Short mmCIF file of C-alpha atoms and ligand atoms in Angstrom, two decimals:
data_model
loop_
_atom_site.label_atom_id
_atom_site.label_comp_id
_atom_site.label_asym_id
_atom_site.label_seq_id
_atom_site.Cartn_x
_atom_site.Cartn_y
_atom_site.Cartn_z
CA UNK A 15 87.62 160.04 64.96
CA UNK A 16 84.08 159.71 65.82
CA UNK A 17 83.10 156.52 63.95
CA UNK A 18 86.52 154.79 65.51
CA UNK A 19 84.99 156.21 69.51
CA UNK A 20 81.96 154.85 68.68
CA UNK A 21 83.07 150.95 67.94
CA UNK A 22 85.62 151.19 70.63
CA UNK A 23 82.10 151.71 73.24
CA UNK A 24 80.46 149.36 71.70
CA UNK A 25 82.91 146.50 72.27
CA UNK A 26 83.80 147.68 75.46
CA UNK A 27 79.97 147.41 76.25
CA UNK A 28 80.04 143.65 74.86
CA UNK A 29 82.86 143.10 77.00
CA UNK A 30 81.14 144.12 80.12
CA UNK A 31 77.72 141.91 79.41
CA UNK A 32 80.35 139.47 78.98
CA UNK A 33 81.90 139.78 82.28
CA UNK A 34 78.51 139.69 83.76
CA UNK A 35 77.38 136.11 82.23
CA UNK A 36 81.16 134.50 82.89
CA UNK A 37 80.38 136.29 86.88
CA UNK A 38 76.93 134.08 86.59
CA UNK A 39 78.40 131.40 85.43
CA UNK A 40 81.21 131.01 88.15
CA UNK A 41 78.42 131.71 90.61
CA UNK A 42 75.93 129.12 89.46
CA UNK A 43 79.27 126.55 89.73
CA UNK A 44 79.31 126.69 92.96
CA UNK A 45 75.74 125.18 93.56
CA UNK A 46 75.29 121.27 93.08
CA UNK A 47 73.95 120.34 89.87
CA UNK A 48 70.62 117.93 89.65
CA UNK A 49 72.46 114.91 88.67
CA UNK A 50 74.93 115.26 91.36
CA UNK A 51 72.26 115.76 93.65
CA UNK A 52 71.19 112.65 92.39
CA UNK A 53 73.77 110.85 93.01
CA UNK A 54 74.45 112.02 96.20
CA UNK A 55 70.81 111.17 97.36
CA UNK A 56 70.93 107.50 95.95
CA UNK A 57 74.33 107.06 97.43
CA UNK A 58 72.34 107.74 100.71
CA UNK A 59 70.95 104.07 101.01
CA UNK A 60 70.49 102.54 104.27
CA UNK A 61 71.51 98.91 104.31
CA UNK A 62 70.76 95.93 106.02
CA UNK A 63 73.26 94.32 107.91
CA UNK A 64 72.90 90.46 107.16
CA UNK A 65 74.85 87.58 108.92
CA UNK A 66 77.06 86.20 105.95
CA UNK A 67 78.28 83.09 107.47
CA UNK A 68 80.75 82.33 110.25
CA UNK A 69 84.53 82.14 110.00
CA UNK A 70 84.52 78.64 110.95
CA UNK A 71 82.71 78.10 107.65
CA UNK A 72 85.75 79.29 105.47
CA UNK A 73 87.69 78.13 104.45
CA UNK A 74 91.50 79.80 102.92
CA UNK A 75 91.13 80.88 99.37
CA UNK A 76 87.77 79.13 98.72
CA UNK A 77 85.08 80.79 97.61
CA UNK A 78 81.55 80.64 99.42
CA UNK A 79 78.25 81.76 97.56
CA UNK A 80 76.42 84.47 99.52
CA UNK A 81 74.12 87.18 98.58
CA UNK A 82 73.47 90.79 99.99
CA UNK A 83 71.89 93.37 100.17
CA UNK A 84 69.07 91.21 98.89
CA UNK A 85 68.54 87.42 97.82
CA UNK A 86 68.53 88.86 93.84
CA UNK A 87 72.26 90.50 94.31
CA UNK A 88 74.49 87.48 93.77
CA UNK A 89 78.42 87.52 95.88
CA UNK A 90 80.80 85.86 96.57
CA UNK A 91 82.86 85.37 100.53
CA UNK A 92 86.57 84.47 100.70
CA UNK A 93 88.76 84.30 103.35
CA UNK A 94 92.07 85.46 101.10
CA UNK A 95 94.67 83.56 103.66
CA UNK A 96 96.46 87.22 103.85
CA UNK A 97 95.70 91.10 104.92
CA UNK A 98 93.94 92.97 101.82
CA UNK A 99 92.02 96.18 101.12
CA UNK A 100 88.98 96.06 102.59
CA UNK A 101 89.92 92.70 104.73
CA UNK A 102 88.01 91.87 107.62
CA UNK A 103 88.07 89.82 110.50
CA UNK A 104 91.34 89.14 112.81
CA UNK A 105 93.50 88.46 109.73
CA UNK A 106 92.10 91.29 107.89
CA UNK A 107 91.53 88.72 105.18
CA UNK A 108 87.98 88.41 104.22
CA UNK A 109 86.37 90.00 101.65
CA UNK A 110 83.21 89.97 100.06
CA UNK A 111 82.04 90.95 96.15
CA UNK A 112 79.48 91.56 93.99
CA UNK A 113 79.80 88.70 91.67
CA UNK A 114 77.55 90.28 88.61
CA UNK A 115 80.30 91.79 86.32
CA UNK A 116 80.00 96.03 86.33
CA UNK A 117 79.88 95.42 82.47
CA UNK A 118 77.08 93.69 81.38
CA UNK A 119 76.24 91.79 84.02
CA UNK A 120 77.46 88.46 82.81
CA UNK A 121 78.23 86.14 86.06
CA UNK A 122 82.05 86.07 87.49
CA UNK A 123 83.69 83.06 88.13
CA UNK A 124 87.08 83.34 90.81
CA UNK A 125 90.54 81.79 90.01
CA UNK A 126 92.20 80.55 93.50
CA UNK A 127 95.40 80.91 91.54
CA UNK A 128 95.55 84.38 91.38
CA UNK A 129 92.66 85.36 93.33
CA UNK A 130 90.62 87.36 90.72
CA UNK A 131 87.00 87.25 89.91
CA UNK A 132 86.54 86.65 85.84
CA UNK A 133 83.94 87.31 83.40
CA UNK A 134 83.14 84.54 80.45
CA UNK A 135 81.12 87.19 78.97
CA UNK A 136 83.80 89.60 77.53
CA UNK A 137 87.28 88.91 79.52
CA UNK A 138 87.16 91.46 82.31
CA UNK A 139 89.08 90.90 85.50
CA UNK A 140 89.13 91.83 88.90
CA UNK A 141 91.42 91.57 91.66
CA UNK A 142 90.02 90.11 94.97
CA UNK A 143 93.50 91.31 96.83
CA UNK A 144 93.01 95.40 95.41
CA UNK A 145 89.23 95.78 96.48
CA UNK A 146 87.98 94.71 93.74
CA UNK A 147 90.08 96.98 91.23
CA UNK A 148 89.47 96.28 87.10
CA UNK A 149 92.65 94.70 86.12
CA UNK A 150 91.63 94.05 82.82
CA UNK A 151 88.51 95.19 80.73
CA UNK A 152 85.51 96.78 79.30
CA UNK A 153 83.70 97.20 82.28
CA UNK A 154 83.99 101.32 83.62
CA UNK A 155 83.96 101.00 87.18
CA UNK A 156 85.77 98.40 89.95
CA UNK A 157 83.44 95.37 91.16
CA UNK A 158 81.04 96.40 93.95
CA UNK A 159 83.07 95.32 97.26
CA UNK A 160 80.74 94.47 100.66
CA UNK A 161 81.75 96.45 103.50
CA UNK A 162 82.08 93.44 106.20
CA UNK A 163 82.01 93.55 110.13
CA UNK A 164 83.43 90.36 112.04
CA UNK A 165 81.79 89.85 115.73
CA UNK A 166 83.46 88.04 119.04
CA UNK A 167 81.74 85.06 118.03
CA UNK A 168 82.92 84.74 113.99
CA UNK A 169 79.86 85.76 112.70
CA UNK A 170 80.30 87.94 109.70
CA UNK A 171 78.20 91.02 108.72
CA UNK A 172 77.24 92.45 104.98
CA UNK A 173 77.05 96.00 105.80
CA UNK A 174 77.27 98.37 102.55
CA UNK A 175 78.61 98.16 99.15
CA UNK A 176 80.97 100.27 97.48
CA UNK A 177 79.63 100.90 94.22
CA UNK A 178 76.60 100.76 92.12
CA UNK A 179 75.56 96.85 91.58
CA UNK A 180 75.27 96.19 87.75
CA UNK A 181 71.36 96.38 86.94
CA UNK A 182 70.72 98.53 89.62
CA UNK A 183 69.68 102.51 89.69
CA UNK A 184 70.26 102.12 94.10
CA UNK A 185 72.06 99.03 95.96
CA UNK A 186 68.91 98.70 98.22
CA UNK A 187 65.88 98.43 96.37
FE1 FES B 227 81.74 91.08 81.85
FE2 FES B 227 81.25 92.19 79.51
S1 FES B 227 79.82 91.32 80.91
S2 FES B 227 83.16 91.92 80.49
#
């Protein structure tokens, strides 16, 4: 009938407008949003590169105070005694954290038993020999690991950082 035409155009009109938003919306997908943009633009730090200390200062599985990229941004340097992620040097054995936990900042203190980084504040624990990974925790992302460069003489480099230090809205301030 006429009545039953009518309804069928109208919902075949609704279905069409429809299409057209869900065509928009695929299309507008496709462009970064502002907060990734954000991102990406504070992830676009330039760091310092600061001498660390010397190999000849480290020693095997004990843990050396050091701080990068600034004097407020609190690591630690260990020479791990074996090849890890993110190892440098001719052992591919020294690494370099972040030693202000990714929860709430608290302070980490490392175990030489099992080589992880601990926090007194609420338990968490991460694992010097994985990069730095969460092994336990509340804390939502893996402790900030310094990207490290080793020269002919020893001397050891703080070049970049992995992830966002706790506190901080950029690395390099
Ligand atoms: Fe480290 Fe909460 S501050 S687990």
């Amino acid at each position: 009938t006429m009545k039953c035409s009518k309804l069928v155009e109208v919902g075949r009109r609704q279905f069409l407008r429809g299409g057209v938003i869900g065509a928009a919306g695929a299309a507008a997908a496709t462009f970064v949003s502002p907060s990734e943009a954000r991102a990406q633009a504070l992830a676009l730090v330039d760091y310092p590169a600061n001498r660390l200390a010397n190999i000849a200062d480290l020693a095997v599985n004990e843990p050396m105070h050091v701080t990068y990229p600034d004097e407020d941004s609190p690591g630690v340097l260990l020479k791990l005694g074996k090849a890890v992620a993110g190892g440098a040097g001719p052992d591919g054995d020294i690494v370099a954290f972040s030693v202000l936990c990714p929860h709430k900042g608290w302070p980490l203190t490392y175990h030489a038993d099992d080589m992880t980084l601990n926090c007194p504040g609420h338990f968490s624990r991460f694992d010097c020999e994985a990069g730095g990974q969460q092994t336990w925790g509340h804390a939502t992302q893996n402790l900030p690991q310094f990207s490290l460069r080793v020269d002919d003489k020893g001397d050891i480099y703080a070049e970049g950082v992995d992830e966002l230090i706790y506190g901080r809205l950029s690395n390099v301030l």
